[in-house]
Coordinates of C-alpha atoms and ligand atoms in Angstrom, one line a residue:
S1 CA 125.1 93.8 71.4
I2 CA 126.2 94.2 67.8
F3 CA 128.6 96.9 69.1
E4 CA 130.3 94.5 71.7
Q5 CA 130.6 91.8 69.1
A6 CA 132.4 94.2 66.8
V7 CA 134.8 95.7 69.4
R8 CA 135.9 92.2 70.4
Q9 CA 137.4 91.8 66.9
L10 CA 139.4 95.0 67.0
P11 CA 143.2 94.4 66.5
L12 CA 145.4 95.6 69.4
P13 CA 148.8 97.1 68.6
V14 CA 151.7 96.0 70.9
C15 CA 155.0 97.7 71.7
S16 CA 157.7 96.3 69.5
V17 CA 159.4 94.4 72.4
F18 CA 156.3 92.3 72.8
E19 CA 156.0 91.4 69.1
S20 CA 156.3 87.7 68.2
S21 CA 154.7 85.5 65.5
T22 CA 152.0 84.1 67.8
Q23 CA 151.2 85.3 71.3
P24 CA 152.9 88.5 72.6
T25 CA 156.2 87.5 74.1
A26 CA 157.2 88.0 77.8
I27 CA 160.0 90.5 78.2
Q28 CA 162.8 90.9 80.7
F29 CA 163.7 94.2 82.5
K30 CA 166.9 96.0 83.3
D31 CA 167.6 98.8 85.7
T32 CA 167.8 102.3 84.2
A33 CA 169.8 105.2 85.6
Q34 CA 166.6 106.8 86.9
T35 CA 166.0 106.7 90.7
L36 CA 162.8 107.9 92.3
G37 CA 162.2 109.5 95.7
T38 CA 160.1 112.0 97.6
K39 CA 160.7 114.3 100.6
D40 CA 159.8 111.4 102.8
S41 CA 162.1 108.8 101.3
A42 CA 164.2 108.3 104.4
K43 CA 161.0 107.3 106.4
V44 CA 159.8 105.2 103.5
A45 CA 163.1 103.2 103.5
E46 CA 162.6 102.5 107.3
S47 CA 159.1 101.2 106.7
F48 CA 159.7 99.5 103.4
P49 CA 163.1 98.0 103.9
N50 CA 162.7 94.9 101.6
T51 CA 161.3 96.5 98.5
V52 CA 163.5 99.6 98.8
K53 CA 166.6 97.5 99.1
A54 CA 165.5 95.1 96.3
S55 CA 164.7 97.9 93.8
G56 CA 167.1 100.6 95.0
N57 CA 164.1 102.8 93.9
K58 CA 165.4 102.4 90.3
V59 CA 163.1 102.5 87.3
L60 CA 163.2 99.4 85.1
E61 CA 162.9 99.2 81.3
G62 CA 161.7 96.3 79.2
V63 CA 164.6 95.4 77.0
G64 CA 163.5 92.4 74.9
A65 CA 162.3 88.8 75.1
N66 CA 162.9 87.0 78.4
P67 CA 165.0 83.9 77.7
K68 CA 164.2 82.4 81.2
V69 CA 160.5 82.9 81.5
A70 CA 159.1 81.4 84.7
Q71 CA 156.6 78.5 84.4
G72 CA 153.9 77.2 86.8
K73 CA 153.3 80.6 88.4
R74 CA 149.9 81.2 90.0
V75 CA 148.9 84.8 89.7
A76 CA 145.8 86.7 91.0
V77 CA 144.5 89.9 89.5
L78 CA 142.0 92.4 91.0
F79 CA 140.5 95.7 90.3
S80 CA 140.5 98.3 93.1
G81 CA 138.7 101.7 93.4
G82 CA 136.4 103.2 90.8
P83 CA 136.0 101.6 87.4
A84 CA 137.9 102.9 84.3
S85 CA 137.6 101.9 80.7
G86 CA 140.2 99.4 79.6
G87 CA 140.5 97.3 82.8
H88 CA 139.4 94.2 81.0
N89 CA 142.2 94.6 78.5
V90 CA 144.8 94.7 81.3
V91 CA 143.4 91.3 82.4
C92 CA 143.6 90.0 78.8
G93 CA 147.2 91.2 78.4
I94 CA 148.3 89.5 81.6
K95 CA 146.6 86.2 80.7
R96 CA 148.1 86.2 77.2
V97 CA 151.6 86.9 78.3
L98 CA 151.5 84.3 81.1
G99 CA 150.5 81.8 78.4
N100 CA 149.5 78.2 79.1
G101 CA 152.5 77.5 81.4
N102 CA 151.1 79.7 84.2
T103 CA 147.6 80.2 85.8
L104 CA 145.7 83.5 86.2
F105 CA 143.0 83.9 88.8
G106 CA 140.5 86.7 89.0
V107 CA 139.6 88.1 92.5
K108 CA 136.0 89.1 93.1
P109 CA 135.4 91.9 94.0
G110 CA 138.5 94.0 94.6
P111 CA 140.6 94.0 97.8
K112 CA 137.6 92.7 99.7
G113 CA 137.6 89.6 97.5
L114 CA 141.3 89.2 98.3
L115 CA 140.5 89.2 102.0
K116 CA 137.8 86.7 101.5
G117 CA 139.9 84.5 99.2
N118 CA 137.3 84.7 96.5
L119 CA 139.3 83.6 93.4
F120 CA 138.4 81.8 90.2
E121 CA 140.6 80.7 87.2
I122 CA 140.4 82.9 84.2
T123 CA 140.3 81.1 80.8
D124 CA 141.1 81.9 77.2
A125 CA 137.4 81.9 76.5
D126 CA 136.9 84.6 79.2
V127 CA 139.6 86.7 77.5
N128 CA 137.9 86.4 74.1
N129 CA 134.6 87.5 75.8
I130 CA 135.8 90.5 77.7
I131 CA 138.5 91.9 75.3
N132 CA 137.9 95.6 74.3
T133 CA 134.7 95.8 76.4
G134 CA 134.2 98.6 79.0
G135 CA 133.6 98.2 82.7
F136 CA 135.1 96.2 85.5
D137 CA 132.1 93.9 85.6
F138 CA 134.1 90.7 84.9
L139 CA 135.6 90.9 88.4
G140 CA 133.9 93.8 90.1
T141 CA 135.7 96.2 92.3
D142 CA 135.7 97.9 95.8
R143 CA 137.5 100.4 97.9
T144 CA 138.7 98.4 100.9
K145 CA 142.0 99.7 102.2
I146 CA 144.1 96.8 103.5
K147 CA 145.5 98.3 106.7
T148 CA 144.8 96.3 109.9
P149 CA 146.9 93.3 111.1
E150 CA 143.8 91.1 110.7
Q151 CA 143.4 92.2 107.1
F152 CA 147.1 91.5 106.3
A153 CA 146.7 88.0 108.0
Q154 CA 143.7 87.4 105.7
V155 CA 145.7 88.3 102.6
K156 CA 148.4 85.9 103.7
E157 CA 145.8 83.2 104.3
T158 CA 144.5 83.7 100.7
C159 CA 148.0 83.5 99.3
I160 CA 148.7 80.3 101.2
K161 CA 145.2 78.7 100.4
H162 CA 145.6 79.4 96.7
N163 CA 149.3 78.8 96.6
L164 CA 149.8 82.2 94.9
D165 CA 153.1 83.5 93.5
A166 CA 151.9 87.0 92.6
I167 CA 149.1 89.5 92.8
V168 CA 148.4 92.3 90.3
V169 CA 146.5 95.3 91.7
I170 CA 144.8 97.5 89.0
G171 CA 144.1 100.8 90.7
G172 CA 144.6 104.5 91.3
D173 CA 146.9 106.3 93.7
D174 CA 145.3 104.8 96.9
S175 CA 145.2 101.3 95.4
N176 CA 148.8 101.5 94.3
T177 CA 149.6 102.6 97.8
N178 CA 147.9 99.4 98.9
A179 CA 150.0 97.5 96.4
A180 CA 153.2 99.1 97.8
V181 CA 152.3 98.1 101.3
L182 CA 151.3 94.5 100.3
A183 CA 154.5 94.1 98.3
E184 CA 156.5 94.9 101.4
Y185 CA 154.4 92.7 103.7
L186 CA 154.4 89.7 101.3
Y187 CA 158.1 90.1 100.4
T188 CA 159.2 87.0 102.3
G189 CA 158.1 84.1 104.6
I190 CA 154.7 83.5 102.9
K191 CA 155.2 80.2 101.1
P192 CA 156.4 77.0 102.7
D193 CA 159.9 77.5 101.3
G194 CA 160.1 80.9 103.0
S195 CA 159.7 82.9 99.8
G196 CA 157.3 85.7 99.3
V197 CA 154.5 86.7 96.9
Q198 CA 155.1 89.3 94.2
V199 CA 152.9 92.4 93.9
I200 CA 152.6 94.6 90.8
G201 CA 150.4 97.7 90.4
V202 CA 148.8 98.9 87.2
P203 CA 147.9 102.7 87.0
K204 CA 144.2 103.2 86.6
T205 CA 141.8 106.2 87.2
I206 CA 139.6 108.4 85.1
D207 CA 140.7 111.3 87.3
G208 CA 144.1 111.5 85.5
D209 CA 145.8 112.4 88.8
L210 CA 148.2 109.4 88.9
Q211 CA 150.9 110.9 86.8
I212 CA 154.7 110.7 87.1
G213 CA 156.1 113.1 84.5
D214 CA 157.2 111.3 81.3
L215 CA 157.3 108.0 83.2
L216 CA 153.5 107.9 83.5
P217 CA 151.9 110.7 81.4
I218 CA 148.4 109.4 82.2
S219 CA 146.5 106.7 83.9
F220 CA 144.1 104.5 81.8
G221 CA 140.4 105.4 81.6
F222 CA 141.1 109.2 81.4
D223 CA 141.0 109.3 77.6
T224 CA 137.7 107.4 77.3
A225 CA 136.0 109.3 80.2
T226 CA 136.9 112.7 78.9
K227 CA 135.8 111.9 75.4
I228 CA 132.4 110.7 76.7
Y229 CA 132.0 113.8 78.9
A230 CA 133.0 116.1 76.1
E231 CA 130.4 114.5 73.8
M232 CA 127.7 115.0 76.5
V233 CA 128.8 118.6 77.3
G234 CA 129.0 119.3 73.6
N235 CA 125.4 118.1 73.2
I236 CA 124.2 120.3 76.0
L237 CA 126.0 123.3 74.5
Q238 CA 124.2 122.6 71.2
D239 CA 120.9 122.5 73.1
T240 CA 121.5 125.8 75.0
R241 CA 121.9 127.6 71.7
S242 CA 118.9 125.9 70.3
S243 CA 116.4 126.3 73.2
L244 CA 117.9 129.7 74.2
K245 CA 116.7 129.6 77.8
Y246 CA 118.8 127.7 80.3
W247 CA 122.1 128.0 82.1
H248 CA 123.4 124.5 82.7
F249 CA 125.7 123.9 85.7
I250 CA 127.6 120.6 85.0
K251 CA 129.7 119.0 87.7
L252 CA 132.3 116.6 86.2
M253 CA 133.8 113.6 88.0
G254 CA 137.5 113.7 89.1
R255 CA 137.8 113.5 92.8
S256 CA 140.6 116.1 93.5
A257 CA 142.5 117.3 90.5
S258 CA 140.7 119.2 87.6
H259 CA 142.4 117.3 84.7
V260 CA 139.0 116.0 83.5
T261 CA 137.4 119.4 83.6
L262 CA 140.3 121.2 82.0
E263 CA 140.3 118.6 79.2
V264 CA 136.6 118.7 78.6
G265 CA 136.7 122.6 78.8
L266 CA 139.3 122.7 76.1
Q267 CA 137.4 120.2 73.9
T268 CA 134.1 122.0 74.2
Q269 CA 134.8 125.7 75.1
P270 CA 131.8 126.4 77.3
A271 CA 131.1 129.9 78.8
I272 CA 132.7 129.1 82.1
T273 CA 135.1 126.3 83.2
L274 CA 136.2 126.3 86.8
I275 CA 139.7 124.9 87.6
S276 CA 140.1 124.0 91.3
E277 CA 143.9 124.5 91.3
E278 CA 143.5 128.0 90.0
I279 CA 140.9 128.8 92.6
A280 CA 143.2 127.6 95.3
E281 CA 146.1 129.6 93.9
K282 CA 144.0 132.8 93.7
K283 CA 142.5 132.0 97.2
Q284 CA 139.0 132.6 95.8
S285 CA 136.1 132.3 98.2
L286 CA 132.8 130.6 97.4
S287 CA 131.1 134.0 97.0
S288 CA 133.8 135.4 94.7
I289 CA 133.4 132.4 92.4
A290 CA 129.6 133.0 92.4
N291 CA 130.1 136.7 91.7
D292 CA 132.3 135.9 88.7
I293 CA 129.6 133.6 87.3
A294 CA 127.0 136.3 88.0
Q295 CA 129.1 138.9 86.1
A296 CA 129.3 136.5 83.1
V297 CA 125.5 136.0 83.2
V298 CA 125.0 139.7 83.2
K299 CA 127.5 140.4 80.4
R300 CA 125.9 137.7 78.1
A301 CA 122.4 139.0 79.0
A302 CA 123.4 142.5 77.7
K303 CA 124.0 140.8 74.3
G304 CA 120.7 139.0 74.5
I305 CA 122.2 135.7 75.4
H306 CA 120.3 134.2 78.4
H307 CA 121.9 130.7 78.3
G308 CA 125.3 129.2 78.9
V309 CA 127.2 126.3 80.4
V310 CA 129.3 126.2 83.5
V311 CA 131.6 123.2 83.9
I312 CA 132.6 122.4 87.5
P313 CA 135.2 120.0 88.8
E314 CA 133.7 117.7 91.4
G315 CA 136.5 118.3 93.9
V316 CA 136.3 122.1 93.8
V317 CA 135.0 122.4 97.3
E318 CA 138.2 121.1 98.8
F319 CA 140.2 123.7 96.9
I320 CA 138.3 126.8 98.0
P321 CA 140.6 127.9 100.9
E322 CA 137.8 128.5 103.4
M323 CA 136.1 125.2 102.5
G324 CA 139.4 123.3 102.4
A325 CA 140.2 124.5 105.9
L326 CA 136.7 123.5 107.1
I327 CA 136.9 120.1 105.5
A328 CA 140.4 119.4 107.1
E329 CA 139.0 120.4 110.5
L330 CA 135.9 118.2 109.9
N331 CA 138.1 115.2 108.9
D332 CA 140.0 115.5 112.2
V333 CA 136.9 116.1 114.3
L334 CA 135.0 113.2 112.7
A335 CA 137.9 110.9 113.2
Q336 CA 138.5 111.9 116.8
Q337 CA 134.8 112.0 117.8
A338 CA 133.6 109.0 115.8
A339 CA 132.0 107.2 118.7
A340 CA 130.1 110.2 120.1
F341 CA 129.1 111.3 116.6
E342 CA 127.6 107.9 115.8
K343 CA 125.4 107.9 118.8
L344 CA 123.7 111.2 117.9
E345 CA 120.5 111.6 115.9
K346 CA 121.2 112.9 112.4
A347 CA 119.5 116.3 113.2
E348 CA 121.8 116.8 116.2
R349 CA 125.1 116.2 114.4
P350 CA 125.7 119.6 112.7
A351 CA 125.4 121.5 116.0
F352 CA 127.6 119.0 117.8
V353 CA 130.3 119.3 115.1
A354 CA 130.0 123.1 114.8
E355 CA 130.9 123.4 118.5
L356 CA 134.2 121.7 117.9
L357 CA 135.3 123.8 114.9
S358 CA 137.4 127.0 114.9
A359 CA 135.3 130.2 114.8
D360 CA 135.8 130.9 111.1
S361 CA 135.0 127.3 110.0
A362 CA 132.0 127.1 112.3
A363 CA 130.6 130.4 110.8
L364 CA 131.1 129.0 107.3
F365 CA 129.7 125.5 108.2
T366 CA 126.5 127.0 109.7
S367 CA 126.0 129.3 106.7
L368 CA 125.9 126.3 104.2
P369 CA 122.7 124.8 103.0
G370 CA 121.5 121.6 104.7
Y371 CA 122.1 119.5 101.5
I372 CA 125.8 120.4 101.6
V373 CA 126.2 120.0 105.4
D374 CA 124.7 116.5 105.2
M375 CA 127.3 115.5 102.6
L376 CA 130.2 117.1 104.5
L377 CA 129.3 114.9 107.5
A378 CA 128.9 111.8 105.4
E379 CA 131.2 108.8 105.9
R380 CA 134.7 109.1 104.3
D381 CA 135.8 106.2 102.1
S382 CA 138.1 103.7 103.5
H383 CA 141.1 105.7 102.3
G384 CA 139.9 108.7 104.2
N385 CA 138.6 110.6 101.2
L386 CA 135.6 112.9 101.3
Q387 CA 133.0 111.5 98.9
V388 CA 132.9 114.6 96.6
S389 CA 130.8 112.9 94.0
L390 CA 127.9 113.0 96.5
I391 CA 128.2 116.8 97.2
P392 CA 125.8 118.8 95.0
T393 CA 128.3 121.6 94.3
E394 CA 126.5 122.4 91.0
Q395 CA 123.3 123.2 93.0
L396 CA 125.3 125.2 95.6
L397 CA 126.8 127.3 92.8
I398 CA 123.4 127.9 91.2
D399 CA 122.0 129.0 94.6
M400 CA 125.0 131.3 95.3
T401 CA 124.9 132.8 91.8
K402 CA 121.2 133.6 92.2
R403 CA 122.1 135.3 95.5
A404 CA 124.9 137.2 93.8
L405 CA 122.6 138.4 91.0
K406 CA 120.1 139.6 93.6
A407 CA 122.8 141.4 95.5
M408 CA 123.9 143.1 92.2
D409 CA 120.2 143.9 91.6
A410 CA 120.6 142.4 88.1
K411 CA 117.3 142.0 86.4
V412 CA 118.3 139.3 84.0
P413 CA 116.6 135.9 83.2
F414 CA 118.5 133.1 84.9
A415 CA 116.8 129.7 84.4
T416 CA 119.0 126.9 85.5
M417 CA 119.5 123.1 85.1
N418 CA 122.0 121.0 87.1
H419 CA 123.8 117.9 86.0
F420 CA 126.5 115.6 87.3
F421 CA 128.4 113.6 84.7
G422 CA 130.4 111.0 86.4
Y423 CA 129.5 107.3 86.4
E424 CA 128.5 107.7 82.7
G425 CA 132.1 108.0 81.7
R426 CA 133.8 105.2 83.6
C427 CA 132.6 102.1 81.9
G428 CA 132.1 102.8 78.2
A429 CA 134.0 100.7 75.7
P430 CA 137.6 102.0 75.7
T431 CA 138.8 104.4 73.1
L432 CA 141.4 102.9 70.7
F433 CA 144.1 104.6 72.8
D434 CA 142.8 103.1 76.1
A435 CA 142.2 99.7 74.6
A436 CA 145.8 99.5 73.3
Y437 CA 147.4 101.2 76.3
T438 CA 145.7 98.8 78.8
Y439 CA 146.5 95.7 76.8
N440 CA 150.2 96.7 76.8
L441 CA 150.0 97.5 80.5
G442 CA 148.7 94.0 81.1
L443 CA 151.6 92.5 79.0
T444 CA 154.0 94.6 81.1
A445 CA 152.6 93.6 84.4
G446 CA 152.6 89.9 83.4
S447 CA 156.2 90.2 82.1
L448 CA 157.3 91.8 85.4
I449 CA 155.9 88.8 87.3
L450 CA 157.6 86.3 85.0
D451 CA 160.8 88.3 85.5
G452 CA 160.5 87.8 89.3
R453 CA 159.9 91.5 90.1
T454 CA 157.8 92.8 93.0
G455 CA 156.9 96.3 94.3
Y456 CA 156.6 98.0 90.9
M457 CA 153.9 99.7 88.9
A458 CA 153.8 98.8 85.2
T459 CA 153.9 101.7 82.8
I460 CA 154.2 102.5 79.1
T461 CA 156.3 105.5 78.0
A462 CA 156.7 107.0 74.6
L463 CA 152.9 106.7 74.1
T464 CA 152.8 108.6 70.8
S465 CA 155.7 106.7 69.2
G466 CA 155.0 103.0 69.6
G467 CA 155.5 102.6 73.4
V468 CA 158.2 101.5 75.7
P469 CA 157.3 99.2 78.7
K470 CA 158.8 100.3 82.0
A471 CA 158.4 99.7 85.7
I472 CA 158.2 102.3 88.5
P473 CA 159.4 101.3 92.0
L474 CA 156.3 101.9 94.2
P475 CA 158.2 102.9 97.4
G476 CA 159.9 105.7 95.3
L477 CA 156.4 107.4 95.0
L478 CA 155.4 107.4 98.7
N479 CA 154.8 110.5 100.7
I480 CA 153.4 111.1 104.2
E481 CA 150.0 112.7 104.2
R482 CA 147.3 113.3 106.8
R483 CA 144.4 110.9 106.4
H484 CA 141.7 109.8 108.9
G485 CA 143.2 112.3 111.4
H486 CA 146.8 110.8 111.3
D487 CA 149.8 110.5 109.1
E488 CA 149.9 107.8 106.4
F489 CA 152.1 106.8 103.5
V490 CA 150.3 107.7 100.2
I491 CA 151.1 108.3 96.6
E492 CA 150.7 112.0 96.0
K493 CA 148.0 113.1 93.5
A494 CA 149.2 115.0 90.5
L495 CA 147.2 118.3 90.2
V496 CA 146.8 120.6 87.2
K497 CA 149.7 123.0 87.0
T498 CA 148.4 126.5 86.4
G499 CA 151.5 127.6 84.5
A500 CA 151.4 124.6 82.1
P501 CA 150.8 125.2 78.3
A502 CA 147.3 123.8 78.2
M503 CA 146.2 126.0 81.1
Q504 CA 147.8 129.0 79.5
Y505 CA 145.9 128.3 76.3
F506 CA 142.7 128.0 78.3
V507 CA 143.3 131.3 80.2
A508 CA 144.1 133.1 76.9
H509 CA 140.8 132.0 75.3
R510 CA 138.3 131.8 78.1
A511 CA 137.1 135.5 78.0
T512 CA 136.1 135.0 74.3
W513 CA 134.4 131.7 75.1
S514 CA 132.5 133.4 78.0
E515 CA 131.2 136.4 76.0
D516 CA 129.7 134.6 73.1
D517 CA 128.7 131.1 72.0
C518 CA 132.1 129.7 70.7
F519 CA 131.5 126.1 71.7
A520 CA 132.7 123.0 70.0
S521 CA 130.7 119.7 69.9
P522 CA 133.2 116.9 69.5
G523 CA 130.6 114.1 69.1
P524 CA 131.1 110.5 70.2
R525 CA 134.5 108.8 70.5
Q526 CA 135.4 107.1 67.2
I527 CA 136.3 103.5 67.1
W528 CA 136.2 102.7 63.4
G529 CA 136.9 104.6 60.2
P530 CA 139.3 107.3 59.2
T531 CA 138.4 109.8 62.0
A532 CA 139.1 107.2 64.7
L533 CA 142.8 107.5 64.1
Q534 CA 142.7 111.2 63.7
Q535 CA 141.3 111.9 67.1
P536 CA 144.2 113.2 69.2
I537 CA 144.8 111.1 72.3
T538 CA 144.0 113.1 75.3
V539 CA 147.4 112.4 76.8
A540 CA 149.0 114.8 74.3
L541 CA 147.0 117.6 75.7
N542 CA 147.3 116.5 79.2
S543 CA 151.1 116.0 79.2
G544 CA 151.1 119.6 78.0
A545 CA 149.0 120.6 81.0
D546 CA 151.5 119.1 83.4
S547 CA 154.9 119.6 81.8
Ligands
FBP601 P1 139.6 106.0 91.5 O1 140.6 107.0 91.8 O2 139.5 104.9 92.4 O3 139.8 105.5 90.1 O4 138.1 106.6 91.5 C1 137.8 107.7 90.8 C2 136.4 108.2 90.9 O5 135.7 107.9 89.7 C3 136.4 109.7 91.3 O6 136.4 110.5 90.1 C4 135.1 109.8 92.0 O7 135.2 110.9 93.0 C5 135.0 108.5 92.8 O8 135.7 107.6 92.0 C6 133.6 108.0 93.0 O9 133.6 106.9 93.8 P2 132.5 105.9 94.0 O10 132.6 105.0 92.8 O11 132.9 105.1 95.2 O12 131.2 106.6 94.1

């Protein structure tokens, strides 16, 4: 398209350490004084002895051009998990910093492609074609978790077959967990000379829940996704005030944390924005949430306003305490009874499962509409996550609000529409922020490889003042969590902190936004012209939300 041709020509700023007269320069890294760890560090050290010993769990900082850049390295790059805008620029950054002395291979698609050994060489022409474009379509992606001995053996086989020196995994919390595990497994004894294969992670996810304080204020893709959703929600808000007849219930993507919803709520100021973390903190039940919405509907109706917008984080069901308890029990029951469950007809499954739940969870489970029950019983992804995108929470809240209005005997018009904005936001052309951020992440990941590092995640700090490339030791992030009915090492998701400044701002203003139409319509993300540079990068707001 004309648009794609134009975005390919956009200049990309680089952190000052990468600057050189021609191609960006590969940099070297030095230990900083910062060491990472979690409550489970002792157990991590037992299971990840090589990478913990090599890094000492110390953060690295890029300190200037690398005088001893490795040559002849064969590096593979793959996307993992859901797409996020800017992924192509990570690939471009890696390719450019590796230069002509090294070879970059693309893995198709995702971890599954690594198992199959499906690699091809990436060329300079590919880079010129994909630069600044959205999507992961150049390589494709998938959610395969590499966990069985057979899968590890397959990865080893791929490394040997293609004589690889390094692998870059571009992914979210689960995918970077994969990267940590692979870095340890491939640390030594892979190549004929007994050496290993380096593994570097790159932080991606629109969910914004891969955050490590100032070291990683935001993952890439969040800025673009929230700007796309804010445009769409803003358009609907404008429609509600024009057509004056509908309440729109909009579920927004973001598997667990409510960062996306909080950001979009702040940008657009709808009548109601639900924040999962606050609901969990207040121990709100499903019916009390519906009651609150019903009260707002009645209040607005008293002013003659029969329309409004409710924005809902897609993961909210897991944060409502009674639902969270039910889902945790279901996860265990489905993992333990997988064989028996599979043999049953679909219609027999709810009753079979209900028998195995505690009394409270069984009562809740049997009271839920069939369209929710079906999704609660649907297959978990390979990382053990409930597929919340498939749960029609927006419809559930509409139905429950109708019930609440009836119980209140409120005679008010309540015509509704439901929406789910998710996939629309993951693959648009990156914002200027995401385009530059991802290109620099690629330069950092490539430099780490040429500097001989393994078991790190690339990051850029000081995002609003030029950027400083750093590397986060992956084992320093690992915790033990319950997945698939047993304990596993995972990187913990960063949730919205209810006491953070952005939340406090939201809480201070939401009553006003609820009682009248006070919405903002931010319009499309800006790529050219004076307003492009004026748009605040979301990270500014978001680091406020989590500081
Ligand atoms: P990642 O964490 O892998 O980036 O995925 C994020 C996400 O977009 C979630 O917001 C959403 O719940 C999920 O992917 C949807 O997954 P799928 O693409 O498998 O339907």
